Structure formats: C-alpha cells, structure tokens
mmCIF file of C-alpha atoms and ligand atoms in Angstrom:
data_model
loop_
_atom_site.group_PDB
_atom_site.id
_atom_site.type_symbol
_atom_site.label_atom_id
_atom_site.label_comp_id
_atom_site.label_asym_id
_atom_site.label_seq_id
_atom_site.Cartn_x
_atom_site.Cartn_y
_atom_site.Cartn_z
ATOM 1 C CA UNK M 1 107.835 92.215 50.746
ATOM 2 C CA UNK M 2 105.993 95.218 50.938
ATOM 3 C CA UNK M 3 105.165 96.962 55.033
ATOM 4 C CA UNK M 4 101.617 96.496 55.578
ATOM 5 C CA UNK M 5 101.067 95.988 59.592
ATOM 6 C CA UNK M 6 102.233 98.078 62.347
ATOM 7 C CA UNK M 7 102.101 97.316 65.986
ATOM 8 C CA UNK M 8 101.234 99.913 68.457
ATOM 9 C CA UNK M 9 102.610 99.085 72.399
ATOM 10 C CA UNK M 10 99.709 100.728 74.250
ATOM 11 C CA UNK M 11 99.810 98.563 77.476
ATOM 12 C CA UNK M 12 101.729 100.477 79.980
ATOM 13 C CA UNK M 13 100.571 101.664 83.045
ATOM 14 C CA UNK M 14 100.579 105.174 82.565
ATOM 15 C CA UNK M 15 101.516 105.764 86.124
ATOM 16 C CA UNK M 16 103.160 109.214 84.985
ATOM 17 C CA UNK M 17 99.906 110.546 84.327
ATOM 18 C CA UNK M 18 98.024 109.385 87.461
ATOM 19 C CA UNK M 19 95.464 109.939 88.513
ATOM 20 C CA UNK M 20 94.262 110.759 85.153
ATOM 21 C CA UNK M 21 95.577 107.471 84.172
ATOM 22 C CA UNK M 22 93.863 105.512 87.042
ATOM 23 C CA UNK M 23 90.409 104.607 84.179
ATOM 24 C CA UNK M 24 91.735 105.997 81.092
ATOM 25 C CA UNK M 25 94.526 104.731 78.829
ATOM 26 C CA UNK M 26 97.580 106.917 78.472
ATOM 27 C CA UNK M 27 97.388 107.186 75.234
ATOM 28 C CA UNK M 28 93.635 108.867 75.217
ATOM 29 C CA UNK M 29 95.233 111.670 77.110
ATOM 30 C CA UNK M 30 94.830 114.541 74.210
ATOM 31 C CA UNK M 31 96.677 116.944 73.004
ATOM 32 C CA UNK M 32 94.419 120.193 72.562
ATOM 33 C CA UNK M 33 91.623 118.073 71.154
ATOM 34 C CA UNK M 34 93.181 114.632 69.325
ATOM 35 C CA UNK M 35 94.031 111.532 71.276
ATOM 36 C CA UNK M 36 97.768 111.182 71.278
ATOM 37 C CA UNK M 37 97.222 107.382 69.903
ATOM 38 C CA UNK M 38 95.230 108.918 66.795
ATOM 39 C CA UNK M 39 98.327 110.949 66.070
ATOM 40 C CA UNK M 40 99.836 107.547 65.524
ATOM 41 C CA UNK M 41 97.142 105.921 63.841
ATOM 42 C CA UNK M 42 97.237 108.851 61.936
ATOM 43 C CA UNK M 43 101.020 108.836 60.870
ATOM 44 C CA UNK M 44 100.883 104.706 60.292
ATOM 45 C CA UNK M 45 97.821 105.428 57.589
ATOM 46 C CA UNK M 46 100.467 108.346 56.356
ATOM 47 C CA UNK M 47 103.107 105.778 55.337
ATOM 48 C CA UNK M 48 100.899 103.200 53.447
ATOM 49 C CA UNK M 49 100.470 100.678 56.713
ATOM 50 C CA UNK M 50 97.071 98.947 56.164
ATOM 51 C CA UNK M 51 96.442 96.796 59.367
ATOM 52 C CA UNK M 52 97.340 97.525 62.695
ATOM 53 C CA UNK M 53 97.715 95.640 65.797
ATOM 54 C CA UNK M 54 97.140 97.473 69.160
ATOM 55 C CA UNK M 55 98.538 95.566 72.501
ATOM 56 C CA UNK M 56 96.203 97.243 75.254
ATOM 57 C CA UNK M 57 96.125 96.228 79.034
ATOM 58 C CA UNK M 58 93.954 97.028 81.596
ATOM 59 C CA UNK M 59 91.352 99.689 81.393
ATOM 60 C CA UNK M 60 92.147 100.384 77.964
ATOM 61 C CA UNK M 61 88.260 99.916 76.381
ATOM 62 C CA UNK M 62 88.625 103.735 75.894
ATOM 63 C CA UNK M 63 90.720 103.155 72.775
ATOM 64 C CA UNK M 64 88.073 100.441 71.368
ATOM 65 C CA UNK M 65 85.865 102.521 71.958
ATOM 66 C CA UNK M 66 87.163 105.828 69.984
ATOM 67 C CA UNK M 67 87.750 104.168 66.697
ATOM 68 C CA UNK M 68 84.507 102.529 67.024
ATOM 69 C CA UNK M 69 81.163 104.454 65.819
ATOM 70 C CA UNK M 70 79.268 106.234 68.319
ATOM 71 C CA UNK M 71 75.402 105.684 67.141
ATOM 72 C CA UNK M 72 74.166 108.233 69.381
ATOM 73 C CA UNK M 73 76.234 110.599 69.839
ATOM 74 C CA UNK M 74 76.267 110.517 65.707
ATOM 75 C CA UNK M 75 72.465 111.250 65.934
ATOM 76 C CA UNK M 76 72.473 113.913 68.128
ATOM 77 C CA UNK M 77 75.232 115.816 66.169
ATOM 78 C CA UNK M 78 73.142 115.245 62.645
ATOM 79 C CA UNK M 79 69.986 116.363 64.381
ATOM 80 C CA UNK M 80 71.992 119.621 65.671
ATOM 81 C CA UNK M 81 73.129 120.274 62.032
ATOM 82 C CA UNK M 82 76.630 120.210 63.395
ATOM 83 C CA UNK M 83 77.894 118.624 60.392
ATOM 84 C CA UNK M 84 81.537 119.569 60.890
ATOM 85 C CA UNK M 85 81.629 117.573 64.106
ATOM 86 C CA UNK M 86 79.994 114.618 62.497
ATOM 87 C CA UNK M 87 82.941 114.507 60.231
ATOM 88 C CA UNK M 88 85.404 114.508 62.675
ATOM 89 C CA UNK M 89 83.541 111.956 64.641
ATOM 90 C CA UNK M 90 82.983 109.641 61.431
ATOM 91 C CA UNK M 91 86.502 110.336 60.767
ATOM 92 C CA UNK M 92 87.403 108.599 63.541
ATOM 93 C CA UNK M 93 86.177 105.337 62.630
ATOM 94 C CA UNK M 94 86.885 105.303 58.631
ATOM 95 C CA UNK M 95 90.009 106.197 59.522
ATOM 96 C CA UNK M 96 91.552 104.144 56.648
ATOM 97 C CA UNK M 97 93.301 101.536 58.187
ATOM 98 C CA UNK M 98 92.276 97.911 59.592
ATOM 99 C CA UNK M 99 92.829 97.690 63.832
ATOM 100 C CA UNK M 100 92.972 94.907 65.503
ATOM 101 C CA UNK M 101 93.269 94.689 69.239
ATOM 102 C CA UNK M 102 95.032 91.583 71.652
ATOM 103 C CA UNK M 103 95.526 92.480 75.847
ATOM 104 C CA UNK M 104 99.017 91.681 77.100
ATOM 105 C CA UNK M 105 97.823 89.996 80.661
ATOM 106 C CA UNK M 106 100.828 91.305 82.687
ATOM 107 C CA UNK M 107 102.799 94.476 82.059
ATOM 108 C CA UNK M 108 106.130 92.685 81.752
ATOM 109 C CA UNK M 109 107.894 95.139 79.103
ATOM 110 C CA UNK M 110 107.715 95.973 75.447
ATOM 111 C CA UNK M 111 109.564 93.267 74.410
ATOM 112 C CA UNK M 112 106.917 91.100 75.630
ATOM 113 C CA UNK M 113 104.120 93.367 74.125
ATOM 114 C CA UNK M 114 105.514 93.557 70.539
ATOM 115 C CA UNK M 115 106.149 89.273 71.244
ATOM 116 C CA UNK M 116 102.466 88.887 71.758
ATOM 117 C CA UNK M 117 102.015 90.333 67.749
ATOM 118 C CA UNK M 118 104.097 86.817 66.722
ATOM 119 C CA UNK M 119 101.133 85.423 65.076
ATOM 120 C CA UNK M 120 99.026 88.720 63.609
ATOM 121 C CA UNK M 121 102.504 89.477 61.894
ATOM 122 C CA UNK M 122 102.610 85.996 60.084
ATOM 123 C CA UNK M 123 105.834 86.433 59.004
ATOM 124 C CA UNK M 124 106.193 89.760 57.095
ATOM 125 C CA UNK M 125 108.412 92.991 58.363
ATOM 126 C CA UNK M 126 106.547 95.015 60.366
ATOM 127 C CA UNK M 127 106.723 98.519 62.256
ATOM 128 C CA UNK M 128 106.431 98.781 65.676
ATOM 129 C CA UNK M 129 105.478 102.599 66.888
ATOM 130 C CA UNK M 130 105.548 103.737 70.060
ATOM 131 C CA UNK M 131 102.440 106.146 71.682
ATOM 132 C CA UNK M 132 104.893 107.998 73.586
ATOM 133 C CA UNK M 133 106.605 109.738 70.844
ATOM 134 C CA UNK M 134 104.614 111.941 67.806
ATOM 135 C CA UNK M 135 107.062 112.802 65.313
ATOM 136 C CA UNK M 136 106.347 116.016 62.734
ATOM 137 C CA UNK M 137 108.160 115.924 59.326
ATOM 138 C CA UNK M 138 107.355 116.804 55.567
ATOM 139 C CA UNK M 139 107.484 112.835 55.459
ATOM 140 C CA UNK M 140 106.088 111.141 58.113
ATOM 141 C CA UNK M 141 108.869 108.701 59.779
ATOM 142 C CA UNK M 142 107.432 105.804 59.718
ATOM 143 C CA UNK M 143 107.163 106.238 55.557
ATOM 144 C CA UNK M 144 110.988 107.189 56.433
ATOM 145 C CA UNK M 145 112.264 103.812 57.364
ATOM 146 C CA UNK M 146 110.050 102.006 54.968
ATOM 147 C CA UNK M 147 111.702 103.568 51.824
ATOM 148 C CA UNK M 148 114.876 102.899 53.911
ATOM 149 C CA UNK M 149 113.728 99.213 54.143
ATOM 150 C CA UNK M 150 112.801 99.013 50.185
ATOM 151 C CA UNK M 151 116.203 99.444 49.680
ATOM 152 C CA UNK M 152 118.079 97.399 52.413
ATOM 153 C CA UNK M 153 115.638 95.046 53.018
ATOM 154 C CA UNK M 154 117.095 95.357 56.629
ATOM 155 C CA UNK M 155 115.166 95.641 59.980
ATOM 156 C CA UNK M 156 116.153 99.298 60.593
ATOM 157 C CA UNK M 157 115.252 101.859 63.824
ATOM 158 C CA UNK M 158 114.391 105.568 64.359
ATOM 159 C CA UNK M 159 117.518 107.612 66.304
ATOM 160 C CA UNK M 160 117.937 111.374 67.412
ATOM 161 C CA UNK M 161 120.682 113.081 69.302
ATOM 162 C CA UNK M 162 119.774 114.162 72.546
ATOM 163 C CA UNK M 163 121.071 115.590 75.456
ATOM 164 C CA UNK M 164 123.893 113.488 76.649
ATOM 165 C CA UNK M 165 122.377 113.971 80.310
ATOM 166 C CA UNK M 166 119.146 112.512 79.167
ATOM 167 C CA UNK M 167 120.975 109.266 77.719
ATOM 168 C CA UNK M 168 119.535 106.565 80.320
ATOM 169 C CA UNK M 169 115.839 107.412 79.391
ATOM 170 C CA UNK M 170 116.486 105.872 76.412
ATOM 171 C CA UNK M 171 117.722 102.761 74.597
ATOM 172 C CA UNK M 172 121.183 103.893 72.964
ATOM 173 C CA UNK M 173 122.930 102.651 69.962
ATOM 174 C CA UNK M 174 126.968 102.536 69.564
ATOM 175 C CA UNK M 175 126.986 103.540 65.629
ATOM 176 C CA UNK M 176 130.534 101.772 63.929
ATOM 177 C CA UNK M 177 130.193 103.570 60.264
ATOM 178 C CA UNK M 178 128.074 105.886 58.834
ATOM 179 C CA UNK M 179 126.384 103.940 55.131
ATOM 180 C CA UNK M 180 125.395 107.354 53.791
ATOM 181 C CA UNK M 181 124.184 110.464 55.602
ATOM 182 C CA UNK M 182 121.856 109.761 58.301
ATOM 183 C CA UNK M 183 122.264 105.851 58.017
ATOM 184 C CA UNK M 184 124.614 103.649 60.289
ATOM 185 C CA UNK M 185 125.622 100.674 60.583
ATOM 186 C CA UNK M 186 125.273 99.784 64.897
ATOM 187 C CA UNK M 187 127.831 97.956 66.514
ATOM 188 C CA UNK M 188 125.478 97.650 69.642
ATOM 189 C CA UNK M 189 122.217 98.341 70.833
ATOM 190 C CA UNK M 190 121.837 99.148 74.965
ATOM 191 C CA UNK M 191 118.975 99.853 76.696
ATOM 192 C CA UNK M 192 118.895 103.163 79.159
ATOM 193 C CA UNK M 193 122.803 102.916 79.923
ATOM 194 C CA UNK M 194 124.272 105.092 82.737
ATOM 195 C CA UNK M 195 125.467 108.217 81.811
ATOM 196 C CA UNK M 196 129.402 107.306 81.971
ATOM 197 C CA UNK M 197 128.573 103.735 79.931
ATOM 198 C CA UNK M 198 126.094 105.240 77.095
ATOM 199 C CA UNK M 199 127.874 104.453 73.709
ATOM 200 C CA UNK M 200 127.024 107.754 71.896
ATOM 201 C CA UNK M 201 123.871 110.217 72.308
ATOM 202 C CA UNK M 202 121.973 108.805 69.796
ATOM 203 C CA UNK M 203 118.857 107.338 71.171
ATOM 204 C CA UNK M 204 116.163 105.070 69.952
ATOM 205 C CA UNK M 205 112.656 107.367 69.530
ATOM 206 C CA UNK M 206 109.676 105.477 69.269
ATOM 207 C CA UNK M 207 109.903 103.912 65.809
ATOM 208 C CA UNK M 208 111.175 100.687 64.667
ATOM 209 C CA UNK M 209 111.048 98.355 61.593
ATOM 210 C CA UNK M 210 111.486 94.867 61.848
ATOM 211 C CA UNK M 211 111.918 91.736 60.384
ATOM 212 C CA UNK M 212 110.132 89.105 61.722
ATOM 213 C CA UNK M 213 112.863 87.167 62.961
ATOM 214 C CA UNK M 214 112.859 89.340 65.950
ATOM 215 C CA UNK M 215 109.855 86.794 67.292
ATOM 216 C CA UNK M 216 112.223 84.136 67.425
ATOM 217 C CA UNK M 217 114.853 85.708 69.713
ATOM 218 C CA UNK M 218 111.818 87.576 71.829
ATOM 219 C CA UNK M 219 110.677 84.232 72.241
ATOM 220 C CA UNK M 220 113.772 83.346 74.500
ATOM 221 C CA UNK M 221 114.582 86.735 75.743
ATOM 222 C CA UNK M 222 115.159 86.962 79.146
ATOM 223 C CA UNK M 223 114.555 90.332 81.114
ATOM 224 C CA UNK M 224 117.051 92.542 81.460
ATOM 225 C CA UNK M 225 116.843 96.616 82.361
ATOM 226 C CA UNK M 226 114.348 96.865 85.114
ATOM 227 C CA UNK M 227 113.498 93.148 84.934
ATOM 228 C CA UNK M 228 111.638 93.734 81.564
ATOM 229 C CA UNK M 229 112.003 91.755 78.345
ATOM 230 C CA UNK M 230 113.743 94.557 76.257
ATOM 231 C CA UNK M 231 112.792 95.301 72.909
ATOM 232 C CA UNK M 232 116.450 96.793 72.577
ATOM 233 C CA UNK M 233 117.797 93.903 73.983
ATOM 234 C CA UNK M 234 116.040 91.220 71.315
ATOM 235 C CA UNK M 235 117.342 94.283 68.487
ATOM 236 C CA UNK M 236 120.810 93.820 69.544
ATOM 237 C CA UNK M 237 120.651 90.219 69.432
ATOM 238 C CA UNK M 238 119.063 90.445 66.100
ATOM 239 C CA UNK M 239 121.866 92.583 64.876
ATOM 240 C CA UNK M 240 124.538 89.664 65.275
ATOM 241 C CA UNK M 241 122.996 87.202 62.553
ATOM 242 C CA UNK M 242 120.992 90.088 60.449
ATOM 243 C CA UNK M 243 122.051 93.471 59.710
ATOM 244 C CA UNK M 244 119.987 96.017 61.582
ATOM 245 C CA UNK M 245 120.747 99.832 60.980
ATOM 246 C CA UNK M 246 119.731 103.019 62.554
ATOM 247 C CA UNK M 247 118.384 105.782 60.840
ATOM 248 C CA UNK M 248 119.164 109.603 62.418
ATOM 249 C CA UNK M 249 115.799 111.507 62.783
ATOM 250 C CA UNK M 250 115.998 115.289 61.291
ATOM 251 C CA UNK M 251 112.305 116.163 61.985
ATOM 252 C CA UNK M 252 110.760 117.460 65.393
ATOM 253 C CA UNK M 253 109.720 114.814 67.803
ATOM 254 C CA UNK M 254 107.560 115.626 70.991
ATOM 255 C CA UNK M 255 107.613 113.145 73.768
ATOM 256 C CA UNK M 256 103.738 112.859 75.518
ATOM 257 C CA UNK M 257 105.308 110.377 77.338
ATOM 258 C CA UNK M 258 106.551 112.768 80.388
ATOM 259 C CA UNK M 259 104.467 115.808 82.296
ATOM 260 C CA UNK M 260 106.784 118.643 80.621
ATOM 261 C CA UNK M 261 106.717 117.064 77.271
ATOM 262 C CA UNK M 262 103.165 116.722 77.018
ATOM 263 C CA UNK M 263 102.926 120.371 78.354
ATOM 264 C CA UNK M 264 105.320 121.641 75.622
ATOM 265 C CA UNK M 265 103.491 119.395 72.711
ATOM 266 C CA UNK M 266 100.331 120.964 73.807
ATOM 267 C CA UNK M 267 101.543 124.427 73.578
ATOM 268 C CA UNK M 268 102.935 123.946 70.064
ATOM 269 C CA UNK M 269 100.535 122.219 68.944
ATOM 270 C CA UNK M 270 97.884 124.773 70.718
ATOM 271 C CA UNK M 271 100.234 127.486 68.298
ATOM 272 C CA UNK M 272 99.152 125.651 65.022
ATOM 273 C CA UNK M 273 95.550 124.477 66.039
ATOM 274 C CA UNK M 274 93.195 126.170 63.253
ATOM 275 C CA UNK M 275 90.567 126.771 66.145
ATOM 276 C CA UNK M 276 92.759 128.425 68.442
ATOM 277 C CA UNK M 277 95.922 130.006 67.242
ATOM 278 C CA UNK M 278 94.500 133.560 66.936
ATOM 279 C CA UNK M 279 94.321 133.095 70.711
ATOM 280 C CA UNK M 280 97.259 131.148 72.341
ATOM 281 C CA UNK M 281 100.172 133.322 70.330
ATOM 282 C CA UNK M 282 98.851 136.692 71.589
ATOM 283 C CA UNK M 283 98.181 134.702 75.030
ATOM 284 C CA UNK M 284 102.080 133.243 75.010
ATOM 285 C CA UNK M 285 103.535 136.668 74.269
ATOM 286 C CA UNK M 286 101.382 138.582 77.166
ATOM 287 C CA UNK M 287 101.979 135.611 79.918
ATOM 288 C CA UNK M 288 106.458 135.761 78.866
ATOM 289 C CA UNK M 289 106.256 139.861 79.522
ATOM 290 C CA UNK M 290 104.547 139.182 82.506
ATOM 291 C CA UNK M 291 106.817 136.627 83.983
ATOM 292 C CA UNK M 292 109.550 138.333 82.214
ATOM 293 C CA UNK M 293 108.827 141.364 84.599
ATOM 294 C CA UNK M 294 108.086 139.183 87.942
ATOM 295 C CA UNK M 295 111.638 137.314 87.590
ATOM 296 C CA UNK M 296 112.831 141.080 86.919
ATOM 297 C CA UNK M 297 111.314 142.577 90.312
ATOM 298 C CA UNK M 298 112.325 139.383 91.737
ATOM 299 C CA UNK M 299 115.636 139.848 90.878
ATOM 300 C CA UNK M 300 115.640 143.451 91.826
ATOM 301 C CA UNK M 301 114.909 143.052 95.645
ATOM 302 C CA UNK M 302 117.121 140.120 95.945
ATOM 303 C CA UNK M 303 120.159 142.580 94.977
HETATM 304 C C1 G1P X 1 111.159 102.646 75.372
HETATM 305 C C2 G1P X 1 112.337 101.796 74.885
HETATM 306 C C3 G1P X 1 113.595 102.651 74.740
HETATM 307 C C4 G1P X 1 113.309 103.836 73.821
HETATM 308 C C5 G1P X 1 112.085 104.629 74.329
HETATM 309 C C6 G1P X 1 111.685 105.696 73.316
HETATM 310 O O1 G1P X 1 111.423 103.045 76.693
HETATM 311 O O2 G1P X 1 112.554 100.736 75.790
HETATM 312 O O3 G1P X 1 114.644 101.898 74.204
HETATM 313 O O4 G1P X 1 114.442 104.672 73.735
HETATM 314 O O5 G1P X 1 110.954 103.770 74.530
HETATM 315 O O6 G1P X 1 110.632 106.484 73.767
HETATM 316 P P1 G1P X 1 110.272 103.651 77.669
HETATM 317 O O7 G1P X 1 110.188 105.123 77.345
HETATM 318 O O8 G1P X 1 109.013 102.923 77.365
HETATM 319 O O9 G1P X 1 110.778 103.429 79.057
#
C-alpha cells in the first residue's frame, strides 16, 4: 500500500523556548525567515505524502493560521506590486499537500499524540515526523524510509550516531545484524537510557514509518520514561510480533528542538539563504578573528 499521510506531533509545550513560546507554537519559531514546521511540511510534500495530520495543543492557532490565506495581507502586497512576496505568501497555502488538524487535550507524550491519528490513518502505514528535527539530504528522509518500506513492507525508523554522552536525549535502539549497509535489524528499542545502560549510540531522529498496528498496542500503552506514553516504547512492542528495522541517517540533521541547535541551524542556514549570504559569511569570518584575538589577549594576561 502506497505512503500517503504523515502525522506531525506539534503539541508540546515548548517550554525550552519560553517566553517566546508562552502565545506562539514552537514550531512557528523560524529559522532566518521559514517556520521550522514548513520545513517539514515542506520535506513530507518532498517524498510524495499527500495528507497530513497535525496534533496541535494549546495556543497553537498560529499554525492554522500560516497555511491558511491571508486576504488582506494578500491585497496589500498586490497593491504594493510586491509580487515576489505574494508568491511566497500564496505559497504558503497551495503548498501541495492536504492538512488536517485534531488538539491533543493534555500533553501526556507522543505516544499519545501520534494515538490520537488512530482514525485519520484508517488503516494504511503512515509517517510520523517530528518538528524538532529538519533533516538536509540529496533525498529527503522521509522519501528515504518509504523506498525502504516499498521493499520490506516493514514499519521502519530514522537513526544517527551521536555522541555517546548525548545518548539519554534520545530514544536508542540495540541493532542485532546489519540487513545491508545502513539497515538493521533491532533487537530493542529504549527510550532516553542512562548513559551506562544505552544499547549502542544510535539514536532515533525525528522520523518514523509505521504500520498501523502500532494503534493497537498505543491503545494499551502504559507510560513509561517521564510518565509519558512512549512512542519508543509502543515501537519496541511492535517489534516482537512485526519486524521493525532502523535505518542509519547519512545526511545532516539540525535539531531546533534545543537553544544551541536552533542557534547553529540558523547560522547555516543564514550561510545558504539567497537574501543574505553575501552578508553573514564575511560577518562569520570578521566576528571568529575578533574573538579569536580576545581569547588570545585573554590568554596572554592569564600567563
Ligand atoms: C522524542 C522521542 C525520542 C527521540 C527524539 C528525537 O523525544 O521520544 O525517542 O529520540 O524525539 O528528537 P523528545 O525530544 O520529544 O523528548
């Protein structure tokens, strides 16, 4: 069955981000000019999705609102001949894709967000994609796991190496054989283990596809790390009657979901931005000399 729907988690409480996150939805926080969630939107259109399902919470009419038209702000940008903005303001909502919207009523985990998709999924494998994580490859990942999935037919999830320090930030799998480069068979799935306990370094980034048996164990699933229903935890479940295999992530991910890594995606992305890139390279190299020196006079008096 071919991958048509994708769910986007986008009900968290952003409290990383306050107070910018006290009104606005996390993932309308931009990077250099783009909502991060359009990235997404943007890379689910990229791999052939058609309809997608976005669980908001609270305060989140800010994402309604930017894929809907804007009737006067479109009116005041045609008047102004600014017809380059009017594109990328009509772009916005012909954006290709089909997006539907459902609140989850108490933040309770991801597991319980991606749940409350049971009945807009109807049955077919899905993707799940998380806002936290943009991902920047000649094919976008989420295309990835589908062609993964065309062959397997097996729910299958998004893994990179990372820092072994960095382990219990993440959900971890314990990989028991390799299929073919970059594929593996799990032998368990754990959500943010302790450094000593994690089962490798490979961690799950924000992209998963699923059958739709998954509803049936999230259904049941009790909470586990941080008295959350786990997405991980319904995966690893999943794994003991169906197969579900990890696929190793070669591309560069960027993870808005922290202060530094949405300062460091900005900055790169700031580096490639049409509109800006003359400036912020020249800007980057003059502001490293500087500091450069200051650590170096710092460094001088403290001999
Ligand atoms: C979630 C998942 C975790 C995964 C991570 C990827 O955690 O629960 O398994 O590794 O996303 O970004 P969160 O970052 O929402 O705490």
């Amino acid at each position: 069955m071919k991958v048509r729907k994708a769910v986007i988690p986008a009900a968290g409480l952003g409290t990383r981000f306050l107070p910018a996150t006290k009104a606005l939805a996390k993932e309308m926080l931009p990077i250099v000019d783009k909502p991060t969630i359009q990235f997404i939107v943007e890379e689910a259109k990229a791999s052939g999705i058609e309809d997608i399902l976005i669980v908001e919470g609270k305060q989140k009419r800010s994402i309604e609102d930017h894929f809907d038209s804007a009737p006067e702000l479109e009116q005041n940008l045609e008047a102004k001949g600014k017809a380059s903005l009017l594109k990328m303001v009509h772009d916005t909502t012909d954006i290709g894709v089909n997006l539907f919207y459902v609140r989850q009523p108490y933040p309770n985990g991801l597991g319980d967000a991606v749940r409350l998709a049971k009945s807009f999924i109807a049955g077919e494998p899905f993707v799940v994609m998380l806002g936290d994580d943009l991902m920047q490859d000649k094919i976008p990942l989420t295309q990835q796991l589908i062609t993964e999935y065309e062959q397997t037919h097996a729910s299958i999830l998004a893994v990179k190496k990372v820092p072994h320090a960095d382990v219990s930030a993440y959900g971890v799998i314990d990989p028991e054989s390799e299929v073919h480069k970059g594929l593996y068979n799990v032998r368990k799935f754990v959500e943010k283990p302790s450094v000593d306990e994690a089962p490798s370094d490979l961690a799950i980034i924000g992209r998963y596809l699923l059958t739709p048996e998954i509803f049936d164990i999230l259904d049941h699933q009790k909470p586990g790390k941080g008295n959350e229903i786990q997405l991980t935890d319904a995966i690893d479940e999943l794994n003991k009657t169906q197969r579900v295999f990890a696929h190793e992530f070669t591309g560069k991910r960027y993870d808005v979901g922290n202060k530094f890594g949405f300062v460091q995606t900005t900055i790169e992305y700031g580096l490639t931005h049409p509109e800006v890139q003359d400036e912020v390279r020249p800007y980057l190299l003059k502001l490293a000399a500087q500091l450069k020196a200051e650590d170096e006079k710092k460094a001088a008096k403290g001999k």
